[in-house]
Amino acid sequence: MLNRWKSIFLVVTIALCLAAGSSRAQQAPPQSSKPEHAHQKAQDPWWKHAVIYEIYPRSFQDSNGDGVGDINGITSRLDYLRDLGIDAIWISPMYPSPLVDFGYDISDYTAIDPLYGTMADFDRMVSEAKKRNIRVIMDFVPNHTSDQHPWFAESRSSRTNPKRDWYIWRDGKGTGQPPNNWQSWFGHSAWKFDPTTSQYYYHHFYTEQPDLNWRNPQVRKAMYDGMRFWFKRGVEGFRIDAVSRLFEDPNLHDDPILPGKNAYGDPNIMHKYTDNLPEVHEVLREMRRVADEFPGDPVLISEADEPNIAELTKMYGSKNDEIQLPMDFQMADVNRLSAPDFRRLLDEIDRNTAGGQPHYFFSNHDQPRQWDRYGDGVHNDQIAKLMATLLLTTRATPLMYYGEEIGMRTTDPVRKEDVQDPIGKIGWPQEKGRDGERTPMQWDTSKDAGFSTSERPWLPVPTSAAEYNVTAESHDPNSILSFYKRLLALRRSEPALRKGSYLPLDRENPFVLSYLRKDSGKGDAILVVLNMSAETRTVSFDLAAHEVKEMSAIPLIAAPEIGGESTMLTHFTIPAFGVFVGMIH
Ligand code: NOJ
């Protein structure tokens, strides 16, 4: 299946690679991996070894029967999250919002939307999470506000309003002519004419999401104060939305046109003048300074769909003074089971010149779920376990998406009239929107999978919930959920998996991805072998180059299950899509 975001990003990626001349192909293969101590300080910050779990609040648990998930619903499921074994939750926006983009259009940065509950509910959730050693990370949306935000109401009221310059206002080129050819990420012109003052405002996303002007110091101050507000309430980090889009060329150059048309029927363009402008890094440094005002190593995570390792590395900051965890979209978007592709990306990020901590994910609220994207239609459950192992056994800080641990699948609407996500309405039928990856969490086999008691949840519960749900899978030792739990427990108990170095093995193998995680402290080494093909494969490992003399491994986790017998490394057979994680001894 084509990943819809990938198809949009691809255009930008190709364009940026051409422009920057910095494709992966230009990088020499690694000679050897960095020594382990290069990645570690005396005491690592918590986020370096945490497993983060994204909650889309509308869809996790409805506590009041209105068909939409809420804060008290999340609180009621904290025991589940603790038992699952995650360390932090990132919750997509719950701020007051007209919900045009389901919360990514904020009308007040320092309040909770009544749809999700009250500030007291929020405080209780944070405190209950803390009791279970779960940290709370909020979403922060700095690029744009809602058009219903009082700042925008002021800004649009007159050309001389003190907040006029808080947004990007420009004259058109002529009657009915926007200022230039810039396009919204969500289709069509990025300029909207506002009759009150006869000027256009710029919106990188929906027309209801006007972009803030980050060149205005008052905007910066207001936004940083917004971050401080939540830090003071016990939040331990932010996932920062769309950071690469914060600035636009002040001279309004037209973006270059590329061949072909996108899903909205617009010409493809390269977002050269609206994406990744150098000033972004100035803001990221300032945001980091705000985070650093607070104790406990708060974390900044960026949504940064960077096209290559060079751009991704910049997100850490030249002095490691920007984002601690830039999400790695290149890993997320491989979209095929390819050992060479994953190996190359793992190598690249492991050797990033900033020494930054990698941050991997495969699913989120904008991407079709990994069960479908990586599944081959026949072995999807086994492949779900394979992807779980890849996510949870590398050196990266893993980011899970609710429901991936039970094998939830993408369930797109079948009729345009059922679509909730506006991009699905604009782009139907080619672009069905993101409802498919946002369906309610599947807790059990009761009505609407235990998500809600309402007549009609905001999105329908997929039929797969009858089989794939928390209760059923908790009782099945071979379920995807049981597998995730075992892996998460293993990651917690084995320092080699959390902080060991990453040592790629068998580097030319086209089908099997293998690596060692080696802990300098105890000297433990854990072997991970992932067969990314539909056939049984036999591989041979010689670990002498990594100062490992032992010739066999004892399985810690394997799928399909194998006995507890140790396996010889010189003749190692792994079944189709098989997973092996074993302690070298
Ligand atoms: C990225 C968010 O993940 C997505 O859901 C949202 O629509 C856009 N940014 C705009 O905020």
Coordinates of C-alpha atoms and ligand atoms in Angstrom, one line a residue:
M1 CA 0.0 0.0 0.0
L2 CA 1.2 3.5 -0.8
N3 CA 1.9 5.6 2.3
R4 CA 0.1 8.8 1.5
W5 CA 2.4 11.0 3.5
K6 CA 5.3 9.3 1.8
S7 CA 4.0 10.2 -1.6
I8 CA 3.8 13.8 -0.5
F9 CA 7.2 13.7 1.1
L10 CA 8.7 11.9 -1.8
V11 CA 8.3 14.9 -4.0
V12 CA 10.0 17.2 -1.4
T13 CA 12.6 14.6 -0.7
I14 CA 13.7 14.2 -4.3
A15 CA 13.7 17.9 -4.7
L16 CA 15.8 18.6 -1.6
C17 CA 18.2 15.9 -2.4
L18 CA 18.8 17.4 -5.8
A19 CA 19.1 20.8 -4.3
A20 CA 21.4 19.9 -1.5
G21 CA 23.3 17.2 -3.4
S22 CA 23.4 15.3 -0.2
S23 CA 22.0 11.9 -1.1
R24 CA 22.8 8.8 0.9
A25 CA 24.6 7.4 -2.0
Q26 CA 27.4 9.9 -1.5
Q27 CA 28.2 8.4 1.9
A28 CA 30.8 5.8 2.3
P29 CA 29.8 2.6 4.1
P30 CA 30.9 2.5 7.8
Q31 CA 34.3 0.9 8.6
S32 CA 33.4 0.2 12.1
S33 CA 30.8 1.4 14.6
K34 CA 31.4 4.1 17.2
P35 CA 32.7 2.9 20.6
E36 CA 29.8 2.5 23.0
H37 CA 31.1 5.2 25.4
A38 CA 30.8 7.8 22.6
H39 CA 27.0 7.5 23.1
Q40 CA 26.8 7.7 26.8
K41 CA 27.3 10.2 29.6
A42 CA 27.9 9.1 33.2
Q43 CA 24.1 9.2 33.7
D44 CA 22.0 9.1 30.6
P45 CA 18.8 11.3 30.6
W46 CA 15.6 9.3 31.0
W47 CA 14.4 9.8 27.4
K48 CA 17.5 8.1 26.0
H49 CA 16.3 4.7 27.2
A50 CA 12.5 5.3 27.4
V51 CA 9.8 3.8 25.3
I52 CA 7.3 6.4 24.3
Y53 CA 3.7 5.6 23.4
E54 CA 1.6 8.0 21.3
I55 CA -2.0 8.4 22.4
Y56 CA -4.5 9.9 20.0
P57 CA -6.9 11.1 22.7
R58 CA -10.1 11.1 20.6
S59 CA -9.6 7.4 20.1
F60 CA -8.1 5.8 23.2
Q61 CA -10.9 5.6 25.8
D62 CA -14.1 7.4 26.1
S63 CA -15.1 7.8 29.8
N64 CA -18.3 9.8 29.5
G65 CA -20.2 8.1 26.6
D66 CA -20.0 10.9 24.1
G67 CA -18.2 8.8 21.5
V68 CA -14.9 10.7 21.8
G69 CA -12.0 9.6 23.9
D70 CA -11.0 11.8 26.8
I71 CA -8.5 12.5 29.7
N72 CA -10.3 10.4 32.3
G73 CA -10.4 7.6 29.8
I74 CA -6.6 7.8 29.5
T75 CA -6.3 7.9 33.3
S76 CA -8.4 4.8 33.5
R77 CA -6.0 2.9 31.2
L78 CA -2.8 3.9 32.9
D79 CA -2.5 0.5 34.6
Y80 CA -2.7 -1.1 31.2
L81 CA 0.1 1.1 30.0
R82 CA 2.2 0.4 33.0
D83 CA 1.8 -3.3 32.6
L84 CA 2.6 -3.0 28.9
G85 CA 5.9 -1.6 29.9
I86 CA 6.1 1.8 28.4
D87 CA 7.8 4.8 30.1
A88 CA 6.1 7.9 28.6
I89 CA 3.0 8.9 26.8
W90 CA 2.8 11.6 24.1
I91 CA -0.7 12.8 23.8
S92 CA -1.8 14.5 20.6
P93 CA -3.4 17.9 21.2
M94 CA -6.1 18.3 23.8
Y95 CA -6.2 22.1 23.8
P96 CA -9.3 24.1 23.0
S97 CA -9.9 23.8 19.3
P98 CA -12.6 24.1 16.7
L99 CA -11.3 20.7 15.6
V100 CA -11.0 21.4 12.0
D101 CA -7.7 19.4 12.1
F102 CA -8.8 17.5 15.2
G103 CA -6.8 19.6 17.6
Y104 CA -3.9 20.7 15.5
D105 CA -5.8 23.9 15.2
I106 CA -5.4 25.4 18.6
S107 CA -7.5 28.4 19.9
D108 CA -5.9 28.5 23.4
Y109 CA -2.5 27.1 24.3
T110 CA -2.9 27.1 28.0
A111 CA -6.2 25.3 28.5
I112 CA -7.9 22.0 28.0
D113 CA -10.8 21.5 25.5
P114 CA -14.0 20.6 27.5
L115 CA -14.5 17.7 25.1
Y116 CA -11.5 16.0 26.7
G117 CA -12.2 17.1 30.3
T118 CA -11.0 19.8 32.7
M119 CA -7.6 21.1 33.9
A120 CA -8.3 19.2 37.1
D121 CA -8.7 16.0 35.1
F122 CA -5.4 16.7 33.4
D123 CA -3.6 17.3 36.6
R124 CA -5.0 14.1 38.0
M125 CA -3.9 12.2 34.9
V126 CA -0.3 13.6 35.3
S127 CA -0.2 12.7 38.9
E128 CA -1.6 9.2 38.4
A129 CA 0.8 8.6 35.6
K130 CA 3.7 9.7 37.8
K131 CA 2.7 7.1 40.4
R132 CA 3.1 4.5 37.7
N133 CA 6.5 5.9 36.5
I134 CA 4.9 7.1 33.3
R135 CA 5.9 10.6 32.1
V136 CA 3.5 12.8 30.1
I137 CA 4.6 14.6 26.9
M138 CA 2.3 17.1 25.4
D139 CA 1.9 18.0 21.7
F140 CA 2.9 21.6 20.9
V141 CA 1.8 23.2 17.6
P142 CA 3.9 26.3 17.0
N143 CA 3.6 26.8 13.2
H144 CA 0.0 27.9 13.2
T145 CA -3.0 28.6 15.4
S146 CA -6.7 28.1 14.7
D147 CA -8.4 30.9 12.8
Q148 CA -10.6 31.1 15.9
H149 CA -7.7 31.9 18.2
P150 CA -8.2 35.4 19.7
W151 CA -4.8 36.4 18.4
F152 CA -6.0 35.8 14.9
A153 CA -9.3 37.5 15.5
E154 CA -7.3 40.6 16.5
S155 CA -4.8 40.3 13.7
R156 CA -7.4 40.0 11.0
S157 CA -9.5 42.9 12.4
S158 CA -7.4 45.7 10.8
R159 CA -4.1 46.3 9.1
T160 CA -3.0 48.4 12.0
N161 CA -4.0 46.1 14.8
P162 CA -1.0 45.4 17.2
K163 CA -1.3 41.7 16.4
R164 CA -1.4 42.2 12.6
D165 CA 2.2 41.2 12.4
W166 CA 1.7 38.0 14.4
Y167 CA 0.6 36.3 11.2
I168 CA 1.7 36.5 7.6
W169 CA -0.4 39.0 5.7
R170 CA 0.4 40.0 2.1
D171 CA -1.2 41.8 -0.8
G172 CA -2.3 39.7 -3.8
K173 CA -0.7 40.0 -7.2
G174 CA -3.9 41.4 -8.5
T175 CA -7.7 40.8 -8.3
G176 CA -8.2 37.2 -7.3
Q177 CA -4.4 36.5 -7.6
P178 CA -2.7 35.2 -4.4
P179 CA 0.8 36.7 -3.6
N180 CA 2.6 33.7 -5.1
N181 CA 2.3 30.0 -6.0
W182 CA 2.9 28.5 -2.6
Q183 CA 0.8 25.5 -1.9
S184 CA -0.8 24.2 1.3
W185 CA 0.3 20.8 2.4
F186 CA -3.4 19.9 2.5
G187 CA -4.1 21.0 -1.1
H188 CA -4.5 24.1 -3.2
S189 CA -3.1 27.6 -2.6
A190 CA -1.5 28.4 0.8
W191 CA -3.0 31.9 0.7
K192 CA -6.5 32.8 1.7
F193 CA -8.1 36.2 0.9
D194 CA -9.6 38.0 3.8
P195 CA -12.1 40.6 2.8
T196 CA -12.0 42.5 6.1
T197 CA -8.7 44.0 5.2
S198 CA -8.4 42.9 1.5
Q199 CA -5.1 41.0 2.1
Y200 CA -4.2 37.4 2.0
Y201 CA -2.9 35.4 4.9
Y202 CA -0.6 32.4 4.7
H203 CA -1.6 28.9 5.9
H204 CA 0.8 26.0 5.3
F205 CA -2.0 23.6 6.3
Y206 CA -5.8 24.2 6.3
T207 CA -7.2 27.6 5.6
E208 CA -8.4 27.5 9.2
Q209 CA -4.8 27.2 10.4
P210 CA -3.1 30.5 9.7
D211 CA 0.7 30.5 10.1
L212 CA 2.2 32.5 13.0
N213 CA 5.0 34.9 12.1
W214 CA 8.0 33.6 14.0
R215 CA 10.0 36.6 13.0
N216 CA 7.9 38.6 15.5
P217 CA 9.5 38.5 19.0
Q218 CA 6.1 38.8 20.7
V219 CA 5.0 35.6 19.0
R220 CA 8.0 33.8 20.3
K221 CA 7.5 35.0 23.8
A222 CA 3.9 34.0 23.9
M223 CA 4.6 30.6 22.6
Y224 CA 7.5 30.0 25.0
D225 CA 5.3 31.1 27.9
G226 CA 2.8 28.5 26.7
M227 CA 5.5 25.8 27.0
R228 CA 6.4 27.0 30.4
F229 CA 2.8 26.8 31.5
W230 CA 2.7 23.0 30.9
F231 CA 6.2 22.3 32.2
K232 CA 5.1 23.9 35.5
R233 CA 2.1 21.5 35.6
G234 CA 4.4 18.5 35.5
V235 CA 4.7 17.8 31.8
E236 CA 8.1 16.3 30.9
G237 CA 8.4 17.2 27.3
F238 CA 6.8 18.3 24.1
R239 CA 6.4 16.7 20.7
I240 CA 6.7 19.8 18.5
D241 CA 4.6 19.8 15.4
A242 CA 5.8 20.7 11.9
V243 CA 8.9 22.5 13.0
S244 CA 10.5 22.7 9.6
R245 CA 7.6 24.8 8.4
L246 CA 8.1 27.7 10.8
F247 CA 9.5 30.2 8.4
E248 CA 8.9 31.3 4.8
D249 CA 10.9 33.3 2.4
P250 CA 10.2 37.0 3.2
N251 CA 10.7 37.8 -0.5
L252 CA 7.9 35.4 -1.5
H253 CA 9.8 33.7 -4.3
D254 CA 7.6 31.2 -6.2
D255 CA 8.3 27.6 -5.4
P256 CA 9.8 25.5 -8.3
I257 CA 7.2 23.4 -10.1
L258 CA 7.9 19.7 -10.5
P259 CA 6.5 17.3 -13.0
G260 CA 3.1 15.7 -12.3
K261 CA 0.1 16.4 -10.1
N262 CA -0.6 15.5 -6.4
A263 CA -3.6 13.8 -4.9
Y264 CA -5.4 17.1 -4.8
G265 CA -5.0 17.7 -8.5
D266 CA -2.4 20.5 -7.9
P267 CA 0.9 20.6 -9.8
N268 CA 3.7 19.1 -7.7
I269 CA 6.0 21.7 -6.3
M270 CA 9.2 21.7 -4.3
H271 CA 8.5 23.5 -1.0
K272 CA 11.9 25.3 -1.4
Y273 CA 10.8 28.6 0.1
T274 CA 8.5 27.4 2.9
D275 CA 10.4 24.5 4.4
N276 CA 13.5 24.1 6.4
L277 CA 14.7 27.7 6.3
P278 CA 17.8 28.2 8.4
E279 CA 16.0 30.3 11.0
V280 CA 14.2 27.2 12.2
H281 CA 17.3 26.3 14.1
E282 CA 17.4 29.6 16.0
V283 CA 13.9 28.9 17.3
L284 CA 14.7 25.3 18.2
R285 CA 17.7 26.5 20.2
E286 CA 15.4 28.9 22.0
M287 CA 12.8 26.2 22.7
R288 CA 15.5 24.0 24.1
R289 CA 16.6 26.8 26.4
V290 CA 13.0 27.0 27.7
A291 CA 13.0 23.3 28.3
D292 CA 16.4 23.5 30.0
E293 CA 14.9 26.0 32.5
F294 CA 13.1 23.0 34.1
P295 CA 14.6 20.2 36.1
G296 CA 14.5 16.5 35.2
D297 CA 15.8 16.6 31.7
P298 CA 12.6 17.5 29.8
V299 CA 12.6 16.2 26.3
L300 CA 11.8 17.9 23.0
I301 CA 10.7 15.6 20.2
S302 CA 10.3 17.1 16.7
E303 CA 8.1 16.1 13.9
A304 CA 10.8 16.5 11.3
D305 CA 10.2 14.7 8.0
E306 CA 13.8 15.3 7.0
P307 CA 14.8 14.1 3.6
N308 CA 18.2 12.8 4.5
I309 CA 20.6 12.1 7.4
A310 CA 22.3 15.5 6.9
E311 CA 19.1 17.4 7.5
L312 CA 18.0 15.1 10.3
T313 CA 21.4 15.6 12.0
K314 CA 20.9 19.4 12.0
M315 CA 17.8 18.9 14.2
Y316 CA 20.1 18.0 17.1
G317 CA 21.8 21.3 16.9
S318 CA 25.5 22.0 16.2
K319 CA 26.2 21.9 20.0
N320 CA 23.5 19.4 20.8
D321 CA 21.4 22.4 21.8
E322 CA 18.2 21.8 19.8
I323 CA 16.0 18.8 19.7
Q324 CA 17.0 15.7 21.7
L325 CA 14.7 13.3 19.7
P326 CA 14.0 14.2 16.1
M327 CA 11.6 11.6 14.7
D328 CA 13.2 9.6 12.0
F329 CA 10.8 9.6 9.1
Q330 CA 13.2 7.9 6.8
M331 CA 13.1 4.8 8.9
A332 CA 9.3 5.0 9.3
D333 CA 8.9 5.3 5.5
V334 CA 11.0 2.5 4.2
N335 CA 7.6 0.8 3.6
R336 CA 9.0 -2.5 2.5
L337 CA 10.8 -5.4 4.3
S338 CA 14.2 -4.7 3.0
A339 CA 17.2 -5.7 5.1
P340 CA 19.6 -3.6 3.0
D341 CA 17.4 -0.5 3.3
F342 CA 17.0 -0.8 7.1
R343 CA 20.7 -1.6 7.5
R344 CA 21.8 1.5 5.6
L345 CA 19.5 3.8 7.6
L346 CA 20.5 2.2 10.9
D347 CA 24.2 2.7 10.0
E348 CA 23.7 6.3 8.9
I349 CA 21.9 7.4 12.0
D350 CA 24.2 5.4 14.3
R351 CA 27.1 7.5 12.9
N352 CA 25.3 10.8 12.9
T353 CA 27.9 13.5 13.4
A354 CA 26.0 15.1 16.2
G355 CA 26.1 11.9 18.2
G356 CA 22.4 12.4 18.6
Q357 CA 20.0 9.8 19.9
P358 CA 18.0 8.1 17.1
H359 CA 14.2 8.1 17.5
Y360 CA 12.3 5.5 15.5
F361 CA 8.6 4.9 14.9
F362 CA 6.6 3.0 12.2
S363 CA 3.1 4.2 12.8
N364 CA 1.4 7.4 13.9
H365 CA -1.8 9.4 13.5
D366 CA -0.8 10.5 10.0
Q367 CA 0.5 7.3 8.5
P368 CA -1.4 4.1 7.6
R369 CA -0.6 1.6 10.3
Q370 CA 2.4 -0.6 10.0
W371 CA 0.5 -3.9 10.2
D372 CA -0.8 -3.1 6.6
R373 CA 2.3 -1.2 5.3
Y374 CA 4.8 -3.9 6.1
G375 CA 2.5 -6.9 6.1
D376 CA 2.4 -9.1 3.0
G377 CA -1.3 -10.0 3.4
V378 CA -0.4 -13.5 4.5
H379 CA 2.1 -13.3 7.3
N380 CA 1.0 -10.0 8.8
D381 CA 1.0 -11.1 12.4
Q382 CA 4.4 -12.6 12.2
I383 CA 5.6 -9.4 10.4
A384 CA 4.1 -7.3 13.2
K385 CA 6.3 -9.2 15.6
L386 CA 9.3 -8.6 13.3
M387 CA 8.7 -4.9 13.1
A388 CA 8.2 -4.8 16.9
T389 CA 11.6 -6.4 17.3
L390 CA 13.2 -3.9 15.0
L391 CA 11.6 -1.0 16.8
L392 CA 12.5 -2.2 20.3
T393 CA 16.0 -3.7 19.9
T394 CA 18.0 -1.0 18.2
R395 CA 19.8 1.8 20.0
A396 CA 17.0 4.3 19.2
T397 CA 14.4 5.6 21.6
P398 CA 11.3 3.8 20.3
L399 CA 8.0 5.5 19.7
M400 CA 4.9 3.3 19.6
Y401 CA 1.5 4.2 18.4
Y402 CA -1.6 3.1 20.3
G403 CA -2.9 -0.2 19.1
E404 CA 0.2 -1.3 17.2
E405 CA 0.8 -3.6 20.1
I406 CA -2.4 -5.5 19.3
G407 CA -1.9 -5.5 15.6
M408 CA -4.5 -2.8 14.8
R409 CA -4.9 -2.3 11.1
T410 CA -5.7 0.7 8.9
T411 CA -9.5 0.9 8.3
D412 CA -10.2 3.6 5.8
P413 CA -13.8 4.9 5.3
V414 CA -15.5 3.3 2.3
R415 CA -17.9 6.2 1.5
K416 CA -17.0 9.9 1.2
E417 CA -19.9 10.9 3.5
D418 CA -18.3 8.9 6.3
V419 CA -15.0 10.7 6.1
Q420 CA -14.1 12.8 9.2
D421 CA -10.6 14.1 8.2
P422 CA -10.9 17.1 6.0
I423 CA -8.0 16.0 3.8
G424 CA -10.0 12.9 2.9
K425 CA -12.9 15.2 2.0
I426 CA -10.7 17.4 -0.2
G427 CA -8.8 14.5 -1.8
W428 CA -11.5 11.8 -2.1
P429 CA -11.2 9.2 -3.5
Q430 CA -7.4 9.3 -4.2
E431 CA -6.7 10.7 -0.7
K432 CA -9.1 9.1 1.8
G433 CA -7.7 11.0 4.8
R434 CA -6.3 9.8 8.1
D435 CA -9.4 8.3 9.7
G436 CA -8.1 4.8 8.9
E437 CA -5.2 5.0 11.4
R438 CA -7.3 6.8 14.0
T439 CA -10.0 4.3 14.7
P440 CA -10.9 3.5 18.4
M441 CA -8.6 1.4 20.5
Q442 CA -9.7 -2.2 20.6
W443 CA -10.0 -3.2 24.3
D444 CA -12.3 -6.2 24.3
T445 CA -15.2 -7.9 22.5
S446 CA -18.0 -5.8 24.1
K447 CA -19.9 -3.2 22.1
D448 CA -17.5 -0.9 20.3
A449 CA -14.6 -2.9 21.6
G450 CA -14.9 -1.3 25.1
F451 CA -14.0 2.1 23.7
S452 CA -17.3 3.9 24.3
T453 CA -20.8 3.3 25.5
S454 CA -22.2 5.9 23.0
E455 CA -24.6 5.0 20.3
R456 CA -22.0 5.9 17.7
P457 CA -18.2 6.5 18.4
W458 CA -16.7 9.3 16.4
L459 CA -15.1 6.7 14.1
P460 CA -16.4 3.1 13.6
V461 CA -14.6 0.3 15.4
P462 CA -13.0 -2.0 12.8
T463 CA -14.4 -5.5 12.5
S464 CA -10.9 -6.9 13.2
A465 CA -11.6 -5.9 16.9
A466 CA -13.4 -9.2 17.4
E467 CA -10.1 -11.0 17.2
Y468 CA -7.5 -8.3 17.8
N469 CA -8.2 -6.8 21.2
V470 CA -6.4 -6.3 24.5
T471 CA -8.5 -8.9 26.5
A472 CA -8.3 -11.7 23.9
E473 CA -4.6 -11.1 23.3
S474 CA -3.7 -10.9 26.9
H475 CA -4.9 -14.6 27.3
D476 CA -2.9 -15.8 24.3
P477 CA 0.8 -16.3 24.8
N478 CA 1.4 -16.2 21.1
S479 CA -0.5 -12.9 20.4
I480 CA 1.1 -9.8 19.1
L481 CA 0.4 -8.1 22.5
S482 CA 2.1 -10.9 24.5
F483 CA 5.1 -10.6 22.2
Y484 CA 5.3 -6.8 22.7
K485 CA 5.1 -7.2 26.5
R486 CA 7.9 -9.8 26.5
L487 CA 10.1 -7.5 24.3
L488 CA 9.4 -4.5 26.4
A489 CA 10.3 -6.4 29.6
L490 CA 13.5 -7.7 28.0
R491 CA 14.5 -4.2 26.9
R492 CA 14.0 -3.1 30.5
S493 CA 15.9 -6.0 32.0
E494 CA 18.9 -6.1 29.6
P495 CA 21.2 -3.1 29.7
A496 CA 22.8 -4.3 26.4
L497 CA 19.4 -3.7 24.7
R498 CA 18.9 -0.3 26.3
K499 CA 22.3 1.2 26.1
G500 CA 24.6 -1.2 24.3
S501 CA 26.4 -0.2 21.1
Y502 CA 24.8 -1.2 17.8
L503 CA 27.1 -3.5 15.8
P504 CA 25.8 -4.5 12.4
L505 CA 26.6 -8.0 11.3
D506 CA 26.5 -10.0 8.0
R507 CA 26.4 -6.7 6.1
E508 CA 25.9 -8.0 2.6
N509 CA 22.9 -10.2 3.4
P510 CA 20.0 -9.1 1.2
F511 CA 17.3 -10.9 3.3
V512 CA 18.4 -11.1 6.9
L513 CA 19.1 -8.1 9.1
S514 CA 21.4 -8.9 12.0
Y515 CA 23.1 -6.9 14.6
L516 CA 24.7 -7.2 18.0
R517 CA 23.9 -5.0 21.0
K518 CA 26.9 -5.0 23.2
D519 CA 27.1 -3.6 26.7
S520 CA 30.6 -2.4 27.7
G521 CA 29.7 -2.6 31.4
K522 CA 28.8 -6.2 31.9
G523 CA 30.2 -7.3 28.6
D524 CA 26.9 -8.9 27.6
A525 CA 26.1 -9.1 23.9
I526 CA 22.7 -9.7 22.5
L527 CA 22.2 -11.0 19.0
V528 CA 19.2 -9.8 16.9
V529 CA 18.4 -11.7 13.7
L530 CA 15.4 -10.6 11.6
N531 CA 14.5 -12.6 8.5
M532 CA 12.8 -10.1 6.2
S533 CA 12.0 -12.6 3.5
A534 CA 9.3 -15.3 3.0
E535 CA 11.8 -18.1 2.9
T536 CA 13.9 -19.9 5.5
R537 CA 17.4 -18.6 5.5
T538 CA 20.7 -19.8 6.9
V539 CA 23.3 -17.4 8.1
S540 CA 26.7 -17.7 9.6
F541 CA 28.2 -15.2 12.1
D542 CA 31.8 -14.7 13.1
L543 CA 31.9 -12.2 16.0
A544 CA 35.6 -12.2 16.5
A545 CA 35.9 -8.7 14.9
H546 CA 33.6 -7.5 17.8
E547 CA 35.8 -9.2 20.4
V548 CA 33.2 -11.9 21.0
K549 CA 34.7 -15.4 21.2
E550 CA 31.6 -17.3 22.0
M551 CA 30.1 -19.4 19.2
S552 CA 26.4 -19.8 20.3
A553 CA 23.4 -17.8 21.5
I554 CA 20.6 -18.7 23.9
P555 CA 17.2 -17.5 22.7
L556 CA 15.7 -14.8 24.9
I557 CA 12.7 -14.3 22.5
A558 CA 12.0 -15.9 19.2
A559 CA 9.0 -15.9 16.8
P560 CA 8.0 -18.5 15.8
E561 CA 8.9 -19.9 19.2
I562 CA 11.9 -22.2 19.5
G563 CA 13.1 -24.2 22.5
G564 CA 15.6 -22.9 25.0
E565 CA 18.5 -24.7 23.3
S566 CA 21.5 -22.6 22.4
T567 CA 22.0 -22.1 18.7
M568 CA 25.3 -22.3 16.9
L569 CA 26.3 -19.0 15.2
T570 CA 28.2 -20.7 12.4
H571 CA 25.1 -22.3 11.0
F572 CA 22.1 -20.3 12.1
T573 CA 18.7 -21.1 10.4
I574 CA 15.9 -18.7 10.7
P575 CA 12.3 -19.3 9.3
A576 CA 10.4 -17.0 7.0
F577 CA 9.9 -13.6 8.7
G578 CA 11.4 -15.2 11.8
V579 CA 12.7 -13.2 14.7
F580 CA 15.5 -14.2 17.0
V581 CA 16.8 -12.3 20.0
G582 CA 19.5 -14.2 22.0
M583 CA 22.2 -13.8 24.5
I584 CA 25.6 -14.7 23.2
H585 CA 27.3 -17.1 25.5
Ligands
NOJ1 C1 1.4 17.3 11.7 C2 0.4 16.6 12.5 O1 0.9 15.3 12.9 C3 -0.8 16.5 11.6 O2 -1.8 15.6 12.2 C4 -1.4 17.8 11.4 O3 -2.5 17.8 10.5 C5 -0.3 18.8 10.8 N1 0.9 18.6 11.4 C6 -0.7 20.2 10.9 O4 -0.6 20.6 12.3

